[in-house]
Amino acid sequence: MTRTLWRDHAWHLIHTEPQPPALHMALDEVLTHEVGAGHRPPTLRIWEWGGPAVVIGRFQSLRNEVDAEAARRHGIEVVRRVSGGGAMFIEPGNTITWSIYAPLSLIKGMSFQEAYAWMDAWTLEALAELGIEAWYQPLNDITSAGGKIAGAAQAHRGGAVLHHVTMAYDIDATKMLQVLRIGREKLSDKGTQSAGKRVDPLRSQTGLARAAIIGHMIATFRHRHGLAEDTLRAGELAQAEVLAQEKFSSAAWTADVP
């Protein structure tokens, strides 16, 4: 396998209507496979959330990460993704999430740290253009002088790399602390556990609407790497809907690490 560069690929963009959390998990698995098999070109997918969710990493303990009673009380769906990394608290409109599906040749010969930095470089450029001085914080964070902005995770499947990132736009930290057990410890350690506290680095540091930030990020990616409009194909969506129902909505998968 020969190492490739971003401009060696014809990148496609998927940015569709809001979708349920379990379907997002399934789409990551399906689209990674499709790119690895050469059935679809390398793709950037922007997520829109159809409901609130806690997304835990592939190897995280469900009971250690999530207060199940609080999640039920708030109507929050708990799902497990295929990649590692930490838990995410999501409500529609409070984060910006995307996935990149690329051939493994794009990161050939790189360490994990090098691969994360490589895949996040366009994001740092976009943030800088919006006035946010941010940098990559190994292994998988993007941070700024004002604190952490984003977390990333990767998975390698069938000749492709899945790299997905979630950035905090405007998060209700009070609710997050009720649902995420680890979040309570982290924020308490930082002395920031207070009623009404919001984690809003993108909103407060840019003063822009979430849609405007997404639009700028897409423009930055297109300028650096090229990007053609695309959509989910019927076969991809059908595969993902089955997978969402049979795997990512199942108690067996979600509690795979109890």
PDB file of N, CA and C in Angstrom, residues 81 86-88 90 94-98 116 120 122-124 127 132 134-144 146-153 163-169 171 186 199-202 205 217:
ATOM      1  N   ARG A  81     -20.820   3.079  20.521  1.00  0.00           N
ATOM      2  CA  ARG A  81     -20.273   3.195  19.169  1.00  0.00           C
ATOM      3  C   ARG A  81     -19.205   2.119  18.932  1.00  0.00           C
ATOM      4  N   GLY A  86     -13.929   8.301  24.950  1.00  0.00           N
ATOM      5  CA  GLY A  86     -14.797   8.586  26.075  1.00  0.00           C
ATOM      6  C   GLY A  86     -16.245   8.819  25.706  1.00  0.00           C
ATOM      7  N   ALA A  87     -17.081   8.977  26.755  1.00  0.00           N
ATOM      8  CA  ALA A  87     -18.522   9.170  26.572  1.00  0.00           C
ATOM      9  C   ALA A  87     -18.824  10.593  26.119  1.00  0.00           C
ATOM     10  N   MET A  88     -19.903  10.730  25.337  1.00  0.00           N
ATOM     11  CA  MET A  88     -20.360  12.028  24.845  1.00  0.00           C
ATOM     12  C   MET A  88     -21.799  12.240  25.283  1.00  0.00           C
ATOM     13  N   ILE A  90     -25.119  14.294  24.322  1.00  0.00           N
ATOM     14  CA  ILE A  90     -25.625  14.962  23.122  1.00  0.00           C
ATOM     15  C   ILE A  90     -27.070  15.393  23.310  1.00  0.00           C
ATOM     16  N   ASN A  94     -26.598  20.970  20.426  1.00  0.00           N
ATOM     17  CA  ASN A  94     -25.602  21.375  21.428  1.00  0.00           C
ATOM     18  C   ASN A  94     -24.174  20.975  21.061  1.00  0.00           C
ATOM     19  N   THR A  95     -24.020  20.212  19.998  1.00  0.00           N
ATOM     20  CA  THR A  95     -22.681  19.794  19.570  1.00  0.00           C
ATOM     21  C   THR A  95     -22.581  19.878  18.044  1.00  0.00           C
ATOM     22  N   ILE A  96     -21.346  19.756  17.552  1.00  0.00           N
ATOM     23  CA  ILE A  96     -21.103  19.582  16.115  1.00  0.00           C
ATOM     24  C   ILE A  96     -20.293  18.307  15.976  1.00  0.00           C
ATOM     25  N   THR A  97     -20.859  17.343  15.255  1.00  0.00           N
ATOM     26  CA  THR A  97     -20.239  16.024  15.121  1.00  0.00           C
ATOM     27  C   THR A  97     -20.061  15.698  13.650  1.00  0.00           C
ATOM     28  N   TRP A  98     -18.936  15.099  13.317  1.00  0.00           N
ATOM     29  CA  TRP A  98     -18.732  14.631  11.944  1.00  0.00           C
ATOM     30  C   TRP A  98     -17.878  13.379  11.940  1.00  0.00           C
ATOM     31  N   TYR A 116      -4.169  11.080  14.302  1.00  0.00           N
ATOM     32  CA  TYR A 116      -5.172  12.002  14.847  1.00  0.00           C
ATOM     33  C   TYR A 116      -4.862  13.443  14.437  1.00  0.00           C
ATOM     34  N   ASP A 120      -7.170  15.921  11.993  1.00  0.00           N
ATOM     35  CA  ASP A 120      -7.794  17.096  12.619  1.00  0.00           C
ATOM     36  C   ASP A 120      -7.228  18.421  12.107  1.00  0.00           C
ATOM     37  N   TRP A 122      -7.413  20.143   9.339  1.00  0.00           N
ATOM     38  CA  TRP A 122      -8.359  21.045   8.664  1.00  0.00           C
ATOM     39  C   TRP A 122      -9.295  21.707   9.677  1.00  0.00           C
ATOM     40  N   THR A 123      -9.618  20.986  10.751  1.00  0.00           N
ATOM     41  CA  THR A 123     -10.479  21.543  11.792  1.00  0.00           C
ATOM     42  C   THR A 123      -9.789  22.707  12.502  1.00  0.00           C
ATOM     43  N   LEU A 124      -8.511  22.532  12.805  1.00  0.00           N
ATOM     44  CA  LEU A 124      -7.772  23.610  13.466  1.00  0.00           C
ATOM     45  C   LEU A 124      -7.714  24.848  12.572  1.00  0.00           C
ATOM     46  N   LEU A 127     -11.142  26.527  12.739  1.00  0.00           N
ATOM     47  CA  LEU A 127     -11.329  27.225  14.014  1.00  0.00           C
ATOM     48  C   LEU A 127     -10.508  28.512  14.053  1.00  0.00           C
ATOM     49  N   ILE A 132     -10.650  31.261  16.826  1.00  0.00           N
ATOM     50  CA  ILE A 132     -10.322  30.395  17.963  1.00  0.00           C
ATOM     51  C   ILE A 132      -8.937  29.805  17.759  1.00  0.00           C
ATOM     52  N   ALA A 134      -6.801  27.115  18.543  1.00  0.00           N
ATOM     53  CA  ALA A 134      -6.952  25.768  19.092  1.00  0.00           C
ATOM     54  C   ALA A 134      -5.782  24.917  18.633  1.00  0.00           C
ATOM     55  N   TRP A 135      -5.551  23.847  19.366  1.00  0.00           N
ATOM     56  CA  TRP A 135      -4.471  22.944  18.992  1.00  0.00           C
ATOM     57  C   TRP A 135      -4.857  21.512  19.342  1.00  0.00           C
ATOM     58  N   TYR A 136      -4.131  20.613  18.708  1.00  0.00           N
ATOM     59  CA  TYR A 136      -4.331  19.190  18.951  1.00  0.00           C
ATOM     60  C   TYR A 136      -3.663  18.813  20.268  1.00  0.00           C
ATOM     61  N   GLN A 137      -4.398  18.126  21.147  1.00  0.00           N
ATOM     62  CA  GLN A 137      -3.877  17.680  22.438  1.00  0.00           C
ATOM     63  C   GLN A 137      -3.880  16.153  22.452  1.00  0.00           C
ATOM     64  N   PRO A 138      -2.699  15.528  22.329  1.00  0.00           N
ATOM     65  CA  PRO A 138      -2.669  14.052  22.284  1.00  0.00           C
ATOM     66  C   PRO A 138      -3.355  13.438  23.507  1.00  0.00           C
ATOM     67  N   LEU A 139      -4.023  12.333  23.324  1.00  0.00           N
ATOM     68  CA  LEU A 139      -4.090  11.583  22.099  1.00  0.00           C
ATOM     69  C   LEU A 139      -5.241  12.006  21.209  1.00  0.00           C
ATOM     70  N   ASN A 140      -6.348  12.442  21.801  1.00  0.00           N
ATOM     71  CA  ASN A 140      -7.517  12.588  20.924  1.00  0.00           C
ATOM     72  C   ASN A 140      -8.366  13.818  21.222  1.00  0.00           C
ATOM     73  N   ASP A 141      -7.773  14.876  21.725  1.00  0.00           N
ATOM     74  CA  ASP A 141      -8.549  16.088  22.021  1.00  0.00           C
ATOM     75  C   ASP A 141      -8.118  17.261  21.145  1.00  0.00           C
ATOM     76  N   ILE A 142      -9.048  18.203  20.982  1.00  0.00           N
ATOM     77  CA  ILE A 142      -8.745  19.537  20.452  1.00  0.00           C
ATOM     78  C   ILE A 142      -9.066  20.509  21.573  1.00  0.00           C
ATOM     79  N   THR A 143      -8.109  21.362  21.908  1.00  0.00           N
ATOM     80  CA  THR A 143      -8.292  22.239  23.056  1.00  0.00           C
ATOM     81  C   THR A 143      -7.885  23.661  22.707  1.00  0.00           C
ATOM     82  N   SER A 144      -8.184  24.581  23.625  1.00  0.00           N
ATOM     83  CA  SER A 144      -7.822  25.996  23.455  1.00  0.00           C
ATOM     84  C   SER A 144      -7.483  26.554  24.827  1.00  0.00           C
ATOM     85  N   GLY A 146      -9.190  28.386  26.479  1.00  0.00           N
ATOM     86  CA  GLY A 146     -10.416  28.352  27.266  1.00  0.00           C
ATOM     87  C   GLY A 146     -10.866  26.971  27.663  1.00  0.00           C
ATOM     88  N   GLY A 147     -10.087  25.943  27.325  1.00  0.00           N
ATOM     89  CA  GLY A 147     -10.423  24.573  27.693  1.00  0.00           C
ATOM     90  C   GLY A 147     -10.689  23.696  26.482  1.00  0.00           C
ATOM     91  N   LYS A 148     -11.064  22.451  26.779  1.00  0.00           N
ATOM     92  CA  LYS A 148     -11.295  21.459  25.730  1.00  0.00           C
ATOM     93  C   LYS A 148     -12.464  21.860  24.846  1.00  0.00           C
ATOM     94  N   ILE A 149     -12.276  21.674  23.534  1.00  0.00           N
ATOM     95  CA  ILE A 149     -13.328  21.969  22.560  1.00  0.00           C
ATOM     96  C   ILE A 149     -13.933  20.691  21.991  1.00  0.00           C
ATOM     97  N   ALA A 150     -13.075  19.683  21.783  1.00  0.00           N
ATOM     98  CA  ALA A 150     -13.558  18.497  21.063  1.00  0.00           C
ATOM     99  C   ALA A 150     -12.796  17.256  21.487  1.00  0.00           C
ATOM    100  N   GLY A 151     -13.430  16.107  21.239  1.00  0.00           N
ATOM    101  CA  GLY A 151     -12.802  14.812  21.416  1.00  0.00           C
ATOM    102  C   GLY A 151     -12.984  13.990  20.156  1.00  0.00           C
ATOM    103  N   ALA A 152     -11.990  13.175  19.837  1.00  0.00           N
ATOM    104  CA  ALA A 152     -12.039  12.360  18.625  1.00  0.00           C
ATOM    105  C   ALA A 152     -11.839  10.885  18.961  1.00  0.00           C
ATOM    106  N   ALA A 153     -12.201  10.031  18.028  1.00  0.00           N
ATOM    107  CA  ALA A 153     -11.954   8.598  18.156  1.00  0.00           C
ATOM    108  C   ALA A 153     -11.759   8.033  16.760  1.00  0.00           C
ATOM    109  N   HIS A 163     -12.706   8.213  11.342  1.00  0.00           N
ATOM    110  CA  HIS A 163     -12.252   9.235  12.294  1.00  0.00           C
ATOM    111  C   HIS A 163     -13.438  10.132  12.580  1.00  0.00           C
ATOM    112  N   HIS A 164     -13.934  10.115  13.824  1.00  0.00           N
ATOM    113  CA  HIS A 164     -15.084  10.985  14.120  1.00  0.00           C
ATOM    114  C   HIS A 164     -14.774  11.880  15.318  1.00  0.00           C
ATOM    115  N   VAL A 165     -15.387  13.072  15.270  1.00  0.00           N
ATOM    116  CA  VAL A 165     -15.093  14.141  16.226  1.00  0.00           C
ATOM    117  C   VAL A 165     -16.410  14.748  16.697  1.00  0.00           C
ATOM    118  N   THR A 166     -16.484  15.041  17.991  1.00  0.00           N
ATOM    119  CA  THR A 166     -17.608  15.807  18.521  1.00  0.00           C
ATOM    120  C   THR A 166     -17.075  17.055  19.209  1.00  0.00           C
ATOM    121  N   MET A 167     -17.588  18.231  18.796  1.00  0.00           N
ATOM    122  CA  MET A 167     -17.193  19.506  19.374  1.00  0.00           C
ATOM    123  C   MET A 167     -18.351  20.050  20.207  1.00  0.00           C
ATOM    124  N   ALA A 168     -18.034  20.640  21.349  1.00  0.00           N
ATOM    125  CA  ALA A 168     -19.057  21.221  22.228  1.00  0.00           C
ATOM    126  C   ALA A 168     -19.451  22.590  21.694  1.00  0.00           C
ATOM    127  N   TYR A 169     -20.740  22.746  21.352  1.00  0.00           N
ATOM    128  CA  TYR A 169     -21.221  24.068  20.928  1.00  0.00           C
ATOM    129  C   TYR A 169     -21.836  24.807  22.116  1.00  0.00           C
ATOM    130  N   ILE A 171     -23.444  23.180  25.704  1.00  0.00           N
ATOM    131  CA  ILE A 171     -23.932  22.009  26.440  1.00  0.00           C
ATOM    132  C   ILE A 171     -24.441  22.416  27.819  1.00  0.00           C
ATOM    133  N   LYS A 186     -14.787  14.672  36.625  1.00  0.00           N
ATOM    134  CA  LYS A 186     -13.876  15.558  35.906  1.00  0.00           C
ATOM    135  C   LYS A 186     -14.165  17.023  36.208  1.00  0.00           C
ATOM    136  N   VAL A 199     -21.200  24.474  29.035  1.00  0.00           N
ATOM    137  CA  VAL A 199     -19.931  24.241  28.351  1.00  0.00           C
ATOM    138  C   VAL A 199     -20.164  24.658  26.910  1.00  0.00           C
ATOM    139  N   ASP A 200     -19.715  25.862  26.554  1.00  0.00           N
ATOM    140  CA  ASP A 200     -20.116  26.444  25.271  1.00  0.00           C
ATOM    141  C   ASP A 200     -18.953  27.112  24.539  1.00  0.00           C
ATOM    142  N   PRO A 201     -17.829  26.416  24.361  1.00  0.00           N
ATOM    143  CA  PRO A 201     -16.667  27.080  23.768  1.00  0.00           C
ATOM    144  C   PRO A 201     -16.915  27.628  22.364  1.00  0.00           C
ATOM    145  N   LEU A 202     -17.631  26.899  21.527  1.00  0.00           N
ATOM    146  CA  LEU A 202     -17.839  27.376  20.154  1.00  0.00           C
ATOM    147  C   LEU A 202     -18.813  28.549  20.107  1.00  0.00           C
ATOM    148  N   GLN A 205     -17.049  31.648  22.027  1.00  0.00           N
ATOM    149  CA  GLN A 205     -15.812  32.170  21.441  1.00  0.00           C
ATOM    150  C   GLN A 205     -15.990  32.678  20.010  1.00  0.00           C
ATOM    151  N   MET A 217     -16.919  25.281   8.350  1.00  0.00           N
ATOM    152  CA  MET A 217     -16.051  24.094   8.396  1.00  0.00           C
ATOM    153  C   MET A 217     -16.109  23.334   7.068  1.00  0.00           C
TER     154      MET A 217
END
